[in-house]
Coordinates of C-alpha atoms in Angstrom, one line a residue:
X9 CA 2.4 -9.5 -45.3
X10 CA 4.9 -11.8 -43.9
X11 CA 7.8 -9.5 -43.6
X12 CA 4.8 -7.2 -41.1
X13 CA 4.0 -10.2 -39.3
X14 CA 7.8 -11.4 -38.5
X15 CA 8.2 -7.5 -37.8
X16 CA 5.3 -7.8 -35.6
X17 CA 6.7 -10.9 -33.5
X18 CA 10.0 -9.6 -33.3
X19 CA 8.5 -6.0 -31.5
X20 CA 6.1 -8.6 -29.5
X21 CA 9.5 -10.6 -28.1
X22 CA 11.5 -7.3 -27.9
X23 CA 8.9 -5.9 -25.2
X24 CA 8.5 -9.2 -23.4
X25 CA 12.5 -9.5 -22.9
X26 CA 12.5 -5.6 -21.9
X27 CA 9.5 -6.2 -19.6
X28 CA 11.3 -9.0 -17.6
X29 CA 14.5 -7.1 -17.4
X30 CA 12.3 -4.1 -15.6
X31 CA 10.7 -6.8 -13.8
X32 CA 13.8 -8.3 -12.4
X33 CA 15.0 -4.1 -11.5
X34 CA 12.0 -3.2 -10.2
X35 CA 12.1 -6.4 -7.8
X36 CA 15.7 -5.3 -6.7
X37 CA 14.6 -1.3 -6.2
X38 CA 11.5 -2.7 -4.1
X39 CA 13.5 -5.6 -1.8
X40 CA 16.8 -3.6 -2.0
X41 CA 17.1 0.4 -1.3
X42 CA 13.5 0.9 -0.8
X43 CA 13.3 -1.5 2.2
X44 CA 17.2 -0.2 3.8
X45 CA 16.0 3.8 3.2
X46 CA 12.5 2.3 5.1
X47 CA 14.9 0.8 7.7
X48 CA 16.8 3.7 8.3
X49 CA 14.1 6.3 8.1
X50 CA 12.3 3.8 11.4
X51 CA 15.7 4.1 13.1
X52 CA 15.7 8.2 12.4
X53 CA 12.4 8.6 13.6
X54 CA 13.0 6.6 17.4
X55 CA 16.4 8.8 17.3
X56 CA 14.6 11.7 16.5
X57 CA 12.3 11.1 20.0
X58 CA 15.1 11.2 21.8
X59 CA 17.3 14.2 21.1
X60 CA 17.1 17.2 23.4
X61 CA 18.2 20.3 21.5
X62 CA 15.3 21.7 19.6
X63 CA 17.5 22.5 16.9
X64 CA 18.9 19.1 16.2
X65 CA 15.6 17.4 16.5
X66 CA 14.1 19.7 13.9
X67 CA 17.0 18.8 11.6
X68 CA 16.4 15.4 12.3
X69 CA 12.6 15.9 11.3
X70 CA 14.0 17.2 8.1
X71 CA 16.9 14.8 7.7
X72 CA 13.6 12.4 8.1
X73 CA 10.6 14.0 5.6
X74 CA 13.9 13.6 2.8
X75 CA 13.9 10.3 3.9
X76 CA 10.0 9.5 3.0
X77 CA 10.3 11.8 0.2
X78 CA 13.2 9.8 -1.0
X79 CA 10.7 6.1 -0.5
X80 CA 8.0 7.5 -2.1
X81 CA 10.2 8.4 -5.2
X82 CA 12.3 5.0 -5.4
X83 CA 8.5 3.2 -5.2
X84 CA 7.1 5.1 -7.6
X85 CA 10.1 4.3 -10.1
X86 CA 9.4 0.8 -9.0
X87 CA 5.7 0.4 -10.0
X88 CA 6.9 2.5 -13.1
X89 CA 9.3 -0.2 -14.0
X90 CA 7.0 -3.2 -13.1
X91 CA 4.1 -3.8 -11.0
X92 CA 5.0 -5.5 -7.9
X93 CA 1.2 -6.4 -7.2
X94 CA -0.1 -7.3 -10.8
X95 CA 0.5 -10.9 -10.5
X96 CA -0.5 -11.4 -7.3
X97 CA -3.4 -9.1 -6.8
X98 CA -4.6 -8.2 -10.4
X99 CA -4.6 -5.3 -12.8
X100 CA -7.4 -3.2 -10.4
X101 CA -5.6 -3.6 -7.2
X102 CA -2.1 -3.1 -9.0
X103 CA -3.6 0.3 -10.8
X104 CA -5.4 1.6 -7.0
X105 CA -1.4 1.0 -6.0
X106 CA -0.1 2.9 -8.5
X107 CA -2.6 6.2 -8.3
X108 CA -1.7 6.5 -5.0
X109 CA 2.0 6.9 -5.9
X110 CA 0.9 8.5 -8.6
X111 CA -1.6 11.3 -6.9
X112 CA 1.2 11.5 -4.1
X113 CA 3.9 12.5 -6.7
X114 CA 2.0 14.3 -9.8
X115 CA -1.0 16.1 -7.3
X116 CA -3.6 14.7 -9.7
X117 CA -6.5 12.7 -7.8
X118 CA -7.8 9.4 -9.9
X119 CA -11.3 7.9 -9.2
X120 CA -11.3 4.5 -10.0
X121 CA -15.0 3.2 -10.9
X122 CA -16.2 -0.4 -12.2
X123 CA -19.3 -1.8 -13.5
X124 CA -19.8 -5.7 -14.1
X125 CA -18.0 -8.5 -12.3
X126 CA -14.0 -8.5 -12.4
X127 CA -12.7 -11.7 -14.5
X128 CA -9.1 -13.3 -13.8
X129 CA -6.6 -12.1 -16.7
X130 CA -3.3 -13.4 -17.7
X131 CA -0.1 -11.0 -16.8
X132 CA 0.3 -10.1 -20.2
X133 CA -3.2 -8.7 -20.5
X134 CA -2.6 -7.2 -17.5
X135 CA 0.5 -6.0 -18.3
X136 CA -0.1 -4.4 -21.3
X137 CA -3.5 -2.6 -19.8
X138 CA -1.7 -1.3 -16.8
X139 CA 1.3 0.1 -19.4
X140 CA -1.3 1.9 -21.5
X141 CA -3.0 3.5 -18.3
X142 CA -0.2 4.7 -16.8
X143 CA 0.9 6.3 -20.2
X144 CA -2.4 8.0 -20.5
X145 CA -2.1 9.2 -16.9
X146 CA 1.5 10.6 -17.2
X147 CA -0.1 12.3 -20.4
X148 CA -2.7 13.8 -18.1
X149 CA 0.0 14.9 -15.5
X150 CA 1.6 16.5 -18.2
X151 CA -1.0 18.4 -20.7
X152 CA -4.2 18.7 -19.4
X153 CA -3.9 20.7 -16.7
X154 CA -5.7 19.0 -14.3
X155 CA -6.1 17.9 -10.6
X156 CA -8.0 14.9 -11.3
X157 CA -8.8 12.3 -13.7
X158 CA -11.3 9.3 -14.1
X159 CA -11.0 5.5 -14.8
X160 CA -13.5 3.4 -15.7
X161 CA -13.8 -0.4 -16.1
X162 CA -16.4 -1.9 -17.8
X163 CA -16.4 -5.5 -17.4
X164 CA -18.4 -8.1 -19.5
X165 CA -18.4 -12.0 -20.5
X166 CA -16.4 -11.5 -23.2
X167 CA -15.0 -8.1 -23.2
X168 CA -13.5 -5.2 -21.0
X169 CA -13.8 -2.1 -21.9
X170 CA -11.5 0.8 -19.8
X171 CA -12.1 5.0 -20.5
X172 CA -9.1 7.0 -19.1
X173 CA -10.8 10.7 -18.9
X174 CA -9.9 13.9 -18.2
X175 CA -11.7 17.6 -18.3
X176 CA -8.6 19.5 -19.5
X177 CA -7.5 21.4 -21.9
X178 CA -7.7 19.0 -24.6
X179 CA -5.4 18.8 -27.9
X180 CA -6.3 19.1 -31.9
X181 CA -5.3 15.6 -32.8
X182 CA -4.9 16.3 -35.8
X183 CA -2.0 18.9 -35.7
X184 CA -0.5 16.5 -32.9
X185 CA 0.0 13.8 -35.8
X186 CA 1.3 16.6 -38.0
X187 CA 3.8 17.7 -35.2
X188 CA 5.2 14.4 -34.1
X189 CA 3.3 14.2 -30.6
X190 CA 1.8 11.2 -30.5
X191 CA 4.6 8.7 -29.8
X192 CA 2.9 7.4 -26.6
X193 CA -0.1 7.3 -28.6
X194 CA 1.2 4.8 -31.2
X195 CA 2.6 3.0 -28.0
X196 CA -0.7 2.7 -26.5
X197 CA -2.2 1.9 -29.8
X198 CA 0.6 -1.1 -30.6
X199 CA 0.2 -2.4 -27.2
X200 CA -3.6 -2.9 -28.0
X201 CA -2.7 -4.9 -31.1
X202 CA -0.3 -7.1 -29.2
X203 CA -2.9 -8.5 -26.8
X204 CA -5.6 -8.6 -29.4
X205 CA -7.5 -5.3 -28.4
X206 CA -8.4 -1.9 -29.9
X207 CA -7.3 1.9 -28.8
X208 CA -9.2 4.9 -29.6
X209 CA -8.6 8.1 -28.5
X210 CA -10.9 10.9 -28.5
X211 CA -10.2 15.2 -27.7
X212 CA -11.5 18.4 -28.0
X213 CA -9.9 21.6 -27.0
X214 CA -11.0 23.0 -23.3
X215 CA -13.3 19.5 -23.1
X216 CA -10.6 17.6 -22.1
X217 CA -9.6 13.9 -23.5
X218 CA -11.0 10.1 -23.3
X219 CA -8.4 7.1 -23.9
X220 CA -10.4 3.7 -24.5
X221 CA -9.3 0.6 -24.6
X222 CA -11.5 -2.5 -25.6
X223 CA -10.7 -6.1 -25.0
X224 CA -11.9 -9.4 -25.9
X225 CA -12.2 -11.7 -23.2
X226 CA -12.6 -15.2 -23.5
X227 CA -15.2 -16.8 -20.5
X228 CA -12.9 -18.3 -18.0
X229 CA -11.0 -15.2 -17.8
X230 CA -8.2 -15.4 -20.2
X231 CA -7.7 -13.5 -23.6
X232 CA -8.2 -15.0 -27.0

């Protein structure tokens, strides 16, 4: 028992240490080439106005869509790597930020609902909910064959419960164990345990899958 609990510390420190260090990259990504490409693709844009030949100002359109192309990709690493908003603005404003990167790169639309008044959580609550979303999202992107996908937060006095659904194609979870394809799974799952919370995850085949994540909430707004 004490050998699983230093083994459990030692994973919980290991994420926080490679959490800042994506922190501190996404921070550089975001102030850094994001913000120059945005500068330059302004710049192309009022050059663009200008030019006379039709064929160089339709290169110059083109030169410009890279461009934004180019932004959207560099934010969408960025919000991969950290959250720029989650301190500041909170895990539901912070997730609304990242499905719009998300729909804009994947094509798959996510309707955000909530029930219950929103309570104040600490980063790493936050953190580790936004993590296990976007997993289950990039799972979606990937398998279900989908062009949309629901979120739902459930918020009570104590608790928080969030349902990542689908309508897809679904999965036999049971030959995924037996086949090695549930690493983002146990991810999700150990992320959970970190923070105090449980994971479930649910599947049938042409029914499409539910990822649900419970966690206690202590009144005040931060985690047990």
């Amino acid at each position: 028992m004490v050998e699983l609990r230093e083994d459990f510390h030692v994973t919980n420190y290991m994420n926080q240490v490679q959490e800042e260090e994506m922190k501190r990259i996404a921070n550089e990504l975001h102030e850094g080439p994001g913000q120059q490409l945005f500068s330059v693709a302004t710049g192309l844009e009022f050059l663009q106005s200008s030019i006379q030949e039709p064929g160089m100002r339709e290169y110059a359109k083109e030169l410009n869509q890279l461009l934004r192309r180019t932004i959207e990709e560099i934010r969408f690493i960025s919000a991969e790597l950290y959250p720029i908003t989650l301190g500041k603005l909170g895990i539901e404003a912070a997730l609304r930020s990242f499905f719009t990167l998300y729909t804009s790169t994947f094509g798959v639309v996510v309707h955000m609902n909530r029930s219950g008044e929103r309570i104040e959580l600490s980063e790493n609550l936050s953190l580790a909910i936004f993590r296990c979303c976007q997993e289950a999202l990039i799972n979606i992107a990937a398998y279900a064959e989908v062009d949309e996908a629901d979120v739902y937060f459930t918020w009570e006095k104590k608790s928080l419960k969030i349902d990542i659904r689908d309508k897809g194609k679904g999965f036999d979870k049971e030959a995924a164990i037996a086949n090695h394809r549930m690493k983002g799974v146990a991810a999700m799952e150990q992320r959970m345990k970190q923070v105090g919370g449980e994971f479930s995850i649910t599947s049938e085949l042409a029914q499409g899958t539910t990822v649900t994540l419970l966690l206690p909430i202590q009144e005040g707004g931060m985690e047990r």
